[in-house]
Structures are given as structure tokens and as C-alpha cells.
Coordinates of C-alpha atoms in Angstrom, one line a residue:
X1 CA 264.9 -11.1 11.7
X2 CA 264.8 -13.4 14.7
X3 CA 268.6 -13.7 15.1
X4 CA 270.4 -11.0 17.1
X5 CA 273.2 -10.3 19.4
X6 CA 272.8 -8.1 22.4
X7 CA 276.2 -6.7 23.5
X8 CA 277.7 -5.2 26.6
X9 CA 274.6 -5.2 28.9
X10 CA 274.5 -6.4 32.4
X11 CA 272.7 -9.8 32.0
X12 CA 270.6 -10.8 35.1
X13 CA 269.1 -14.2 34.8
X14 CA 267.8 -15.3 38.2
X15 CA 266.8 -18.8 36.8
X16 CA 270.5 -19.6 36.2
X17 CA 271.9 -17.3 39.1
X18 CA 273.7 -15.3 36.4
X19 CA 274.5 -11.6 36.9
X20 CA 277.3 -10.3 34.9
X21 CA 278.2 -7.9 32.0
X22 CA 277.9 -10.3 29.0
X23 CA 276.6 -10.7 25.5
X24 CA 273.5 -12.6 24.5
X25 CA 273.4 -14.3 21.2
X26 CA 270.0 -15.3 19.6
X27 CA 269.8 -17.6 16.6
X28 CA 266.5 -18.5 15.0
X29 CA 264.5 -17.3 17.9
X30 CA 266.3 -19.3 20.5
X31 CA 269.0 -18.3 23.1
X32 CA 272.3 -19.6 21.5
X33 CA 274.9 -18.4 23.9
X34 CA 275.4 -16.0 26.9
X35 CA 279.0 -14.9 27.7
X36 CA 281.6 -12.3 27.1
X37 CA 283.0 -11.3 23.7
X38 CA 280.7 -13.5 21.7
X39 CA 281.0 -13.5 18.0
X40 CA 277.9 -13.7 15.9
X41 CA 277.4 -15.4 12.5
X42 CA 277.4 -13.2 9.4
X43 CA 274.2 -11.2 8.9
X44 CA 273.1 -11.2 12.5
X45 CA 272.3 -7.7 13.7
X46 CA 273.8 -6.2 16.8
X47 CA 271.9 -4.5 19.6
X48 CA 274.0 -2.3 21.8
X49 CA 272.8 -2.9 25.4
X50 CA 275.8 -1.2 27.1
X51 CA 274.6 0.5 30.4
X52 CA 271.3 -1.4 30.3
X53 CA 269.9 -4.5 32.1
X54 CA 269.3 -7.5 29.9
X55 CA 266.9 -9.9 31.6
X56 CA 264.6 -12.8 30.5
X57 CA 261.4 -11.6 29.1
X58 CA 259.2 -10.2 31.8
X59 CA 255.9 -12.1 32.4
X60 CA 252.7 -10.5 33.8
X61 CA 250.3 -13.3 34.9
X62 CA 247.3 -11.0 35.7
X63 CA 246.0 -9.0 32.6
X64 CA 242.6 -8.1 31.4
X65 CA 242.5 -8.0 27.5
X66 CA 238.8 -7.6 27.4
X67 CA 238.4 -9.7 24.4
X68 CA 235.9 -11.1 23.4
X69 CA 232.9 -8.7 24.0
X70 CA 234.5 -5.7 25.7
X71 CA 236.8 -4.3 22.9
X72 CA 235.8 -0.7 23.5
X73 CA 238.0 -0.9 26.6
X74 CA 240.9 -3.0 25.2
X75 CA 241.6 -5.7 22.7
X76 CA 244.5 -8.1 22.0
X77 CA 246.3 -5.8 19.6
X78 CA 246.3 -2.8 21.9
X79 CA 246.8 -4.8 25.2
X80 CA 249.8 -6.6 23.8
X81 CA 251.2 -3.4 22.4
X82 CA 250.9 -1.9 25.9
X83 CA 252.6 -5.0 27.3
X84 CA 255.5 -4.6 24.8
X85 CA 256.0 -1.0 25.8
X86 CA 256.2 -2.0 29.4
X87 CA 258.8 -4.6 28.8
X88 CA 256.6 -7.6 28.9
X89 CA 257.1 -10.5 26.5
X90 CA 254.4 -12.8 28.0
X91 CA 251.1 -12.0 29.5
X92 CA 248.3 -14.2 31.0
X93 CA 244.8 -13.0 30.2
X94 CA 241.8 -13.3 32.6
X95 CA 238.6 -15.0 31.6
X96 CA 236.0 -12.5 32.8
X97 CA 235.1 -11.4 29.3
X98 CA 231.8 -11.4 27.6
X99 CA 231.2 -14.3 27.1
X100 CA 233.5 -15.7 29.7
X101 CA 236.3 -17.9 28.7
X102 CA 234.6 -21.1 30.1
X103 CA 234.7 -23.4 27.1
X104 CA 237.3 -24.7 24.6
X105 CA 235.9 -22.7 21.7
X106 CA 236.5 -19.4 23.4
X107 CA 240.0 -20.5 24.3
X108 CA 240.7 -21.3 20.7
X109 CA 239.4 -17.9 19.7
X110 CA 241.9 -16.1 22.0
X111 CA 244.7 -18.2 20.8
X112 CA 243.9 -17.5 17.1
X113 CA 243.5 -13.7 17.7
X114 CA 246.7 -13.6 19.7
X115 CA 248.6 -15.3 17.0
X116 CA 247.2 -13.0 14.4
X117 CA 247.1 -9.7 16.2
X118 CA 249.4 -10.0 19.3
X119 CA 253.0 -8.8 19.5
X120 CA 253.8 -10.7 22.7
X121 CA 253.1 -14.2 23.9
X122 CA 249.4 -14.5 25.2
X123 CA 248.5 -17.3 27.7
X124 CA 244.9 -18.0 28.6
X125 CA 243.2 -18.7 31.8
X126 CA 239.9 -20.6 32.0
X127 CA 236.9 -19.9 34.3
X128 CA 236.4 -22.0 37.5
X129 CA 232.6 -21.8 37.0
X130 CA 230.3 -21.5 34.1
X131 CA 229.8 -17.9 33.2
X132 CA 231.9 -17.0 36.3
X133 CA 228.6 -17.2 38.1
X134 CA 230.0 -19.3 41.0
X135 CA 227.2 -21.9 40.7
X136 CA 228.4 -24.7 38.5
X137 CA 232.0 -25.9 37.6
X138 CA 233.2 -25.1 34.0
X139 CA 234.5 -28.1 32.0
X140 CA 238.1 -27.9 33.5
X141 CA 239.4 -30.9 31.7
X142 CA 238.2 -29.6 28.3
X143 CA 239.8 -26.3 29.1
X144 CA 243.1 -27.9 30.0
X145 CA 243.0 -29.8 26.7
X146 CA 242.3 -26.5 24.9
X147 CA 245.5 -25.0 26.3
X148 CA 244.7 -23.0 29.4
X149 CA 247.5 -22.5 32.0
X150 CA 245.3 -21.9 35.1
X151 CA 241.7 -21.5 36.2
X152 CA 240.2 -18.4 37.9
X153 CA 237.0 -16.6 38.3
X154 CA 238.9 -13.3 38.6
X155 CA 236.7 -10.3 39.2
X156 CA 234.5 -12.7 41.1
X157 CA 235.1 -15.1 43.9
X158 CA 233.5 -18.5 44.4
X159 CA 231.5 -18.2 47.6
X160 CA 230.4 -21.8 47.9
X161 CA 233.2 -23.5 49.8
X162 CA 232.3 -27.0 48.7
X163 CA 232.2 -26.0 45.1
X164 CA 235.7 -24.4 45.5
X165 CA 236.9 -27.6 47.1
X166 CA 235.8 -29.6 44.0
X167 CA 237.4 -27.1 41.8
X168 CA 240.7 -27.6 43.7
X169 CA 240.4 -31.3 43.3
X170 CA 239.9 -31.1 39.6
X171 CA 242.7 -28.5 39.3
X172 CA 245.0 -30.9 41.1
X173 CA 244.0 -33.8 38.9
X174 CA 244.8 -31.7 35.7
X175 CA 248.0 -30.1 37.0
X176 CA 246.5 -26.6 37.0
X177 CA 247.0 -23.8 39.5
X178 CA 244.0 -21.9 40.8
X179 CA 244.1 -18.1 40.9
X180 CA 241.6 -16.8 43.4
X181 CA 240.2 -13.2 43.6
X182 CA 239.8 -13.2 47.5
X183 CA 236.6 -11.4 48.4
X184 CA 234.0 -12.5 50.9
X185 CA 230.8 -10.9 49.6
X186 CA 228.9 -11.0 52.9
X187 CA 231.8 -9.0 54.5
X188 CA 232.5 -6.6 51.6
X189 CA 228.8 -6.0 50.7
X190 CA 228.8 -2.8 48.6
X191 CA 232.0 -1.2 49.8
X192 CA 233.9 1.0 47.4
X193 CA 237.1 1.8 49.3
X194 CA 239.1 0.6 52.3
X195 CA 237.2 0.7 55.5
X196 CA 239.0 3.0 57.8
X197 CA 239.7 6.7 58.6
X198 CA 239.4 7.9 55.0
X199 CA 236.2 6.1 54.1
X200 CA 234.6 7.7 57.2
X201 CA 236.0 11.2 56.4
X202 CA 234.9 10.9 52.7
X203 CA 231.5 9.4 53.4
X204 CA 232.2 6.3 51.2
X205 CA 231.1 2.8 51.9
X206 CA 233.9 0.9 53.6
X207 CA 235.5 -2.4 52.4
X208 CA 237.1 -4.2 55.4
X209 CA 240.5 -6.0 55.1
X210 CA 238.7 -9.0 56.7
X211 CA 236.8 -9.5 53.4
X212 CA 240.0 -10.4 51.7
X213 CA 241.6 -12.2 54.7
X214 CA 238.6 -14.5 55.2
X215 CA 239.0 -16.0 51.7
X216 CA 242.8 -16.2 52.0
X217 CA 242.3 -18.3 55.1
X218 CA 239.7 -20.5 53.3
X219 CA 242.1 -21.1 50.5
X220 CA 244.9 -22.1 52.8
X221 CA 242.6 -24.7 54.3
X222 CA 241.6 -26.0 51.0
X223 CA 245.1 -26.1 49.6
X224 CA 246.1 -28.1 52.7
X225 CA 243.1 -30.5 52.2
X226 CA 243.4 -31.1 48.5
X227 CA 247.0 -30.5 47.7
X228 CA 245.9 -28.0 45.0
X229 CA 248.2 -25.1 44.1
X230 CA 246.3 -21.9 45.0
X231 CA 247.6 -18.4 44.1
X232 CA 245.9 -15.6 46.0
X233 CA 245.5 -12.6 43.6
X234 CA 246.4 -9.0 44.1
X235 CA 247.0 -9.1 47.9
X236 CA 246.3 -5.9 49.7
X237 CA 245.9 -6.6 53.4
X238 CA 248.4 -7.1 56.2
X239 CA 246.5 -10.1 57.5
X240 CA 246.6 -11.8 54.2
X241 CA 250.4 -11.6 54.1
X242 CA 250.7 -12.9 57.7
X243 CA 248.3 -15.8 56.9
X244 CA 250.3 -16.9 53.8
X245 CA 253.6 -16.5 55.5
X246 CA 252.6 -18.8 58.3
X247 CA 251.1 -21.4 55.9
X248 CA 254.1 -21.5 53.6
X249 CA 256.3 -22.2 56.6
X250 CA 254.0 -25.4 57.1
X251 CA 254.6 -26.3 53.5
X252 CA 251.1 -25.6 52.2
X253 CA 251.0 -25.0 48.4
X254 CA 249.7 -21.4 48.7
X255 CA 251.2 -18.3 47.1
X256 CA 250.4 -14.8 46.5
X257 CA 250.9 -11.9 44.1
X258 CA 251.2 -8.1 44.6
X259 CA 250.5 -5.1 42.3
X260 CA 252.5 -1.9 42.3
X261 CA 249.4 0.3 43.1
X262 CA 249.0 -1.6 46.4
X263 CA 252.6 -1.2 47.5
X264 CA 252.9 2.4 46.2
X265 CA 249.7 4.1 47.2
X266 CA 247.4 4.1 50.3
X267 CA 243.7 4.9 50.8
X268 CA 244.6 8.5 51.5
X269 CA 245.0 9.0 47.8
X270 CA 241.2 8.9 47.4
X271 CA 241.1 12.0 49.5
X272 CA 243.1 14.0 46.9
X273 CA 246.8 14.8 46.6
X274 CA 246.8 17.6 49.2
X275 CA 245.5 15.3 51.9
X276 CA 247.5 12.4 50.6
X277 CA 250.8 14.3 51.0
X278 CA 249.9 15.7 54.3
X279 CA 248.9 12.3 55.7
X280 CA 251.0 9.8 54.0
X281 CA 253.5 11.5 51.6
X282 CA 256.6 9.8 53.0
X283 CA 255.3 6.4 52.4
X284 CA 255.1 6.9 48.6
X285 CA 258.7 7.4 47.7
X286 CA 261.2 7.2 50.5
X287 CA 263.7 9.9 51.2
X288 CA 266.4 7.7 49.6
X289 CA 265.1 8.9 46.3
X290 CA 265.4 12.6 47.0
X291 CA 264.6 13.9 43.6
X292 CA 261.1 12.2 43.9
X293 CA 259.8 14.8 46.3
X294 CA 256.0 15.2 46.4
X295 CA 256.4 18.6 44.8
X296 CA 257.5 16.9 41.6
X297 CA 254.4 14.9 41.4
X298 CA 251.0 16.1 39.9
X299 CA 248.0 17.1 41.9
X300 CA 244.7 15.2 41.7
X301 CA 241.3 15.9 43.2
X302 CA 239.5 14.0 45.9
X303 CA 237.2 11.1 44.7
X304 CA 239.3 10.5 41.6
X305 CA 238.0 7.3 40.3
X306 CA 241.3 6.2 38.9
X307 CA 242.2 5.4 42.5
X308 CA 239.3 2.9 42.7
X309 CA 240.4 -0.6 42.4
X310 CA 239.5 -4.1 43.6
X311 CA 240.7 -4.9 46.2
X312 CA 241.0 -1.2 47.2
X313 CA 244.0 0.9 48.2
X314 CA 244.5 0.2 51.9
X315 CA 246.2 1.8 55.0
X316 CA 249.9 2.7 55.3
X317 CA 250.2 -0.4 57.6
X318 CA 248.8 -2.7 55.0
X319 CA 251.0 -1.2 52.3
X320 CA 254.1 -1.7 54.5
X321 CA 253.1 -5.4 55.1
X322 CA 252.9 -5.9 51.3
X323 CA 256.4 -4.5 51.0
X324 CA 257.6 -6.7 53.8
X325 CA 256.0 -9.7 52.2
X326 CA 257.8 -9.0 48.9
X327 CA 261.1 -8.4 50.7
X328 CA 261.0 -11.7 52.8
X329 CA 259.8 -13.9 49.9
X330 CA 256.3 -14.5 51.2
X331 CA 255.0 -12.9 48.1
X332 CA 256.9 -14.3 45.1
X333 CA 255.2 -12.8 42.1
X334 CA 254.6 -9.2 40.8
X335 CA 251.9 -8.4 38.3
X336 CA 249.8 -5.4 37.1
X337 CA 246.1 -6.5 37.2
X338 CA 245.8 -4.4 34.1
X339 CA 242.1 -3.5 34.0
X340 CA 241.2 -1.1 31.2
X341 CA 237.9 0.9 31.2
X342 CA 236.6 3.6 28.9
X343 CA 236.9 7.2 30.0
X344 CA 233.1 7.6 30.2
X345 CA 232.8 4.7 32.6
X346 CA 235.3 6.3 35.0
X347 CA 233.9 9.8 34.6
X348 CA 231.1 9.3 37.1
X349 CA 230.6 9.5 40.9
X350 CA 233.0 7.3 42.9
X351 CA 230.3 5.0 44.0
X352 CA 229.3 4.1 40.5
X353 CA 232.6 3.9 38.7
X354 CA 234.0 0.4 37.8
X355 CA 237.0 -0.9 39.8
X356 CA 240.4 -1.2 38.1
X357 CA 243.3 0.6 36.5
X358 CA 245.7 0.0 33.7
X359 CA 249.2 -1.0 34.7
X360 CA 251.3 -2.8 32.1
X361 CA 253.3 0.3 31.2
X362 CA 254.1 1.5 34.7
X363 CA 254.6 -1.6 36.8
X364 CA 258.3 -2.0 36.0
X365 CA 259.2 1.6 36.9
X366 CA 257.1 1.5 40.1
X367 CA 258.5 -1.8 41.2
X368 CA 262.1 -0.6 40.6
X369 CA 261.3 2.6 42.6
X370 CA 259.6 1.0 45.5
X371 CA 261.6 -2.3 45.8
X372 CA 265.1 -1.9 44.2
X373 CA 266.0 1.8 44.5
X374 CA 264.9 1.8 48.1
X375 CA 267.1 -1.3 48.6
X376 CA 264.2 -3.4 50.0
X377 CA 265.2 -6.2 47.6
X378 CA 267.9 -6.8 45.1
X379 CA 267.5 -6.3 41.3
X380 CA 267.8 -10.0 40.7
X381 CA 265.1 -10.7 43.2
X382 CA 262.7 -8.2 41.5
X383 CA 263.4 -9.8 38.1
X384 CA 262.8 -13.2 39.5
X385 CA 259.3 -12.0 40.6
X386 CA 258.6 -11.0 37.0
X387 CA 260.2 -14.1 35.3
X388 CA 261.3 -17.4 36.8
X389 CA 258.7 -17.4 39.6
X390 CA 255.6 -16.9 37.3
X391 CA 257.0 -19.3 34.8
X392 CA 257.4 -21.9 37.5
X393 CA 254.0 -21.5 38.9
X394 CA 252.5 -21.8 35.4
X395 CA 254.8 -24.6 34.2
X396 CA 255.9 -22.4 31.2
X397 CA 259.2 -22.8 29.4
X398 CA 259.8 -19.0 29.8
X399 CA 261.5 -16.7 32.3
X400 CA 265.1 -17.9 31.5
X401 CA 268.0 -17.2 29.3
X402 CA 269.1 -20.8 29.2
X403 CA 270.6 -22.1 26.1
X404 CA 267.9 -23.3 23.8
X405 CA 265.1 -21.4 25.5
X406 CA 262.8 -19.1 23.6
X407 CA 264.6 -15.9 23.0
X408 CA 262.2 -13.6 24.9
X409 CA 264.4 -10.8 26.3
X410 CA 263.6 -7.5 28.0
X411 CA 266.2 -4.7 27.9
X412 CA 265.6 -1.9 30.5
X413 CA 267.4 1.2 32.0
X414 CA 266.8 1.2 35.8
X415 CA 268.1 4.7 36.1
X416 CA 266.1 6.4 33.2
X417 CA 263.7 9.1 34.4
X418 CA 260.6 9.8 32.6
X419 CA 257.1 11.3 32.9
X420 CA 254.2 9.0 32.0
X421 CA 251.6 10.8 29.8
X422 CA 248.4 9.7 28.1
X423 CA 250.1 10.0 24.8
X424 CA 252.8 7.5 25.9
X425 CA 250.2 4.8 26.4
X426 CA 249.5 2.1 23.8
X427 CA 246.5 1.0 25.7
X428 CA 243.0 1.8 24.3
X429 CA 242.0 3.0 27.8
X430 CA 243.6 5.6 29.9
X431 CA 242.4 4.9 33.4
X432 CA 245.8 5.1 35.1
X433 CA 246.4 7.2 38.3
X434 CA 250.1 7.6 37.4
X435 CA 249.8 10.0 34.5
X436 CA 252.1 13.0 35.0
X437 CA 254.2 11.2 37.6
X438 CA 258.0 11.3 37.4
X439 CA 259.2 7.7 37.2
X440 CA 262.6 6.2 37.4
X441 CA 263.3 3.0 35.3
X442 CA 262.0 2.1 31.8
X443 CA 261.9 -0.6 29.3
X444 CA 263.9 0.3 26.3
X445 CA 263.4 -2.8 24.1
X446 CA 261.2 -5.9 24.1
X447 CA 262.2 -8.9 22.2
X448 CA 259.9 -11.9 21.5
X449 CA 261.2 -15.0 19.9
X450 CA 264.3 -13.1 18.8
X451 CA 262.3 -10.3 17.2
X452 CA 262.4 -6.8 18.5
X453 CA 258.7 -6.0 18.9
X454 CA 259.2 -2.7 20.5
X455 CA 262.1 -0.4 21.0
X456 CA 262.2 3.1 22.5
X457 CA 264.8 4.0 19.8
X458 CA 266.6 1.9 17.4
X459 CA 269.8 0.3 18.9
X460 CA 270.2 -2.1 16.0
X461 CA 273.4 -2.0 13.9
X462 CA 273.5 -4.0 10.7
X463 CA 276.1 -6.7 10.6

């Protein structure tokens, strides 16, 4: 079935500035009508959404599916299943696979696999440079023709400024945004966590905020010079937010994204839960969510590698700056940077563990808890950062419940409390720091092209 009517939910569609209790009628995989007391044709099933939020299908524009070549960590089937459980109807996969997605043939492979094995929409990014080596431009025109939606060397950062300038010029020519992983190698060197008090106390090599801010400043200059649309990925530093805020006021085509782990946690988490709560507990969940006291959350040891990510968790000041950037519109997009790794890769000393965590299944809850339940931003604004904003950046016909649009819909309960466990996860990898945490807000159904691809429990009623 790809015809359905969702009844009685609060429909929030920022693209159309619509927020009201209403029904949503889907016919043949397209949005047919949105309004009150709609009647459905015979044979169309009913989904009771009363008491739930009905939104355009959520989009995550920063996901690592690890296919081809790294399928021990994740593959298209498991990655899209995790996305569906998290409420995401569309995801954008990164090209740092093995081999890298730097040619039309590999793009075609991903599209074919996604069509055969994926349960949500999969959009593909292409590499900026061949092999993501930062030395020679990939065939950007050919990649565009093959169907990519952006270019990025995510996981790496082009260090040659002239090469990056040429990439910007080609991206502008082909109408592609550039996603940039902002990391100055000469400043970051071999750092493994944020450079500050806790790196000194724990004896771990520090990673200064300036290592991100330097490239953000570079990207602003190149966006201004070339007119290219540059998206700075997974912002973590206060200085980066300030730079982008000032540049956007001048009309520079620069933007940024934020991940829940960077606006939920701080570098104190690497020291273990006891130190984290002692030093920074109040910054995790504000007192306005009284039932999420620290005593309700699990303990974890110092040097837990599930708190190692790139860029690293930063100070409370940096975390607050990310939250302020989200609240004032400087940061327009939310995403996960879902980065699965095998257990054995993470079960080593902190220095040697790979960077990254999974996030598709927890980002909606964490965003609701940190942004909406704390009244930092409205529910509609949060939904916009998951729907119309990323769709607009990528020129996708998604992120809306407009009549005739693809019937990609997310139904979620912002008040539902639940505990995330390893058994809950559909991802092949389990490198997530939020296992055992009491969360508030959960997707209850994910609808792609009018078809329910995941539902917490069946709310369907036969016509």
C-alpha cells in the first residue's frame, strides 16, 4: 500500500508555515490533501496519529553507510533500517568508503544497492578529490551527471587552498554545494580530544578549537571569492559559530550543521561519568526537565572510546555557543554524522580507537530534549532544521507536505520517554555513548513514498 490517511495528528510543516491538528491524505505515494475531517477513497487505510506530531519526512544529510568496502561496520540495508527507526525518510551518504565515491561507476553502485536494499531514500555525495587524498580534483562534472547532490572529502579536509578554490569554482559551475570537514592538520596534528583542562588532566593529546576555526575562516573567504555554497560540517567550536554568524550577516553563502553529541556533551565526558556530573552535569539536561536528573542516567568509565569523535567533544563554553547558534539561526541544519565502527575497533586504548559514533536513532530525541523541551527553539524551528533547510541546501524536492510532493512523512511523539539499548538498534555497529540513557521523544512511524517502512506498533486500521 502507498495510499494512506493519517488522522488527528498535529501537522507541523515549516515549508508551508502550517501548524495545526489536521489529517494528511496520501494517494499513490504523493501528498493529496492536508486539512481537517478529510475523507479517504475506499480501500485507503487509516493511521491514527492522534496525540502525535506529523511532519515532513526527516532528512539527515550526514551519514556514513560504509558501503562499499567497509560492510563489517554498516551497509545500506542496516544503515537505512536505523534511519527508519530514528524517523528519517531520507539520508545523504558520505563518500569516504573503500574505494571512495569519486567516480560515476561507484555512484551508480550506491544508487542500485539503495534501490534494492534500502528502506529510505538514499542520496549520494561525491568526493572533492580522487581517493579523498586531497591532491587532485575528482571528475566533478561526471559525478554530477551520475546523480550526486554535493561534493565532500568528509573524514578528511583539503589542505591545499588553491585546490579547494578550484573545487569551489567547479561546484559553483555545476550547482553543487560543498560540504567541508573543517580540520587544519598542522594545528590538530595527532590530537585525540579537545585541548583544554581535561586533555591535560587525562594525559591525552589535545586538539585545539583553532584547528576547526582556521578552516571555517578559509571557507568563508573562498565562498566570498567564488560564490560557491559551502556547508561547514559538524561544527563544534564557539569561534566557528561566531565566524559564520558574522559572514552570513554580510551575505556570504556559508552555512553550518550541528550534531546532537556536540550540543549535549562536553569534553568532561571523556573523564567518566563521576567527573562529568561533578564538573558539568547541569549543562547536559537543564533543570527544566526535572525527571532527567543525573542519577537517572548510566555510569561510564573514563577513557570510554564511545566519547571519541571528530571533531571532538569540546568545552561547556563551546557547547553553549553551538546551542546559541542553533537558537539564533546561525546554524540552520541538524544531522547525526552517523559513523559506525565494529566493537573490536573501539575496544582499544583511547589513542588508537577510530573517531565516530552512531547517531541516527538518538538524534531526534536529543534534539527535542536539548532544543525544544528546554524552550531554546520552537518545535517548528527544530523540524525545519531536519526538513526544509537541508532540502533547500541540496535542491531536493523533499522536506514538505505540499500537495503533489513525495509522501515522505515522519510521525513522532515528543513526550514519549524511553531508554535506548543495544537491542533497540538496527545498526550493525553499537558504538553509541547514549545506550542506557533515559530519552524523551521518539519516532513512532516512518513513511516513505506513502509506505510505512517502520512503525513502533501498528496504528493502521483497514478501510
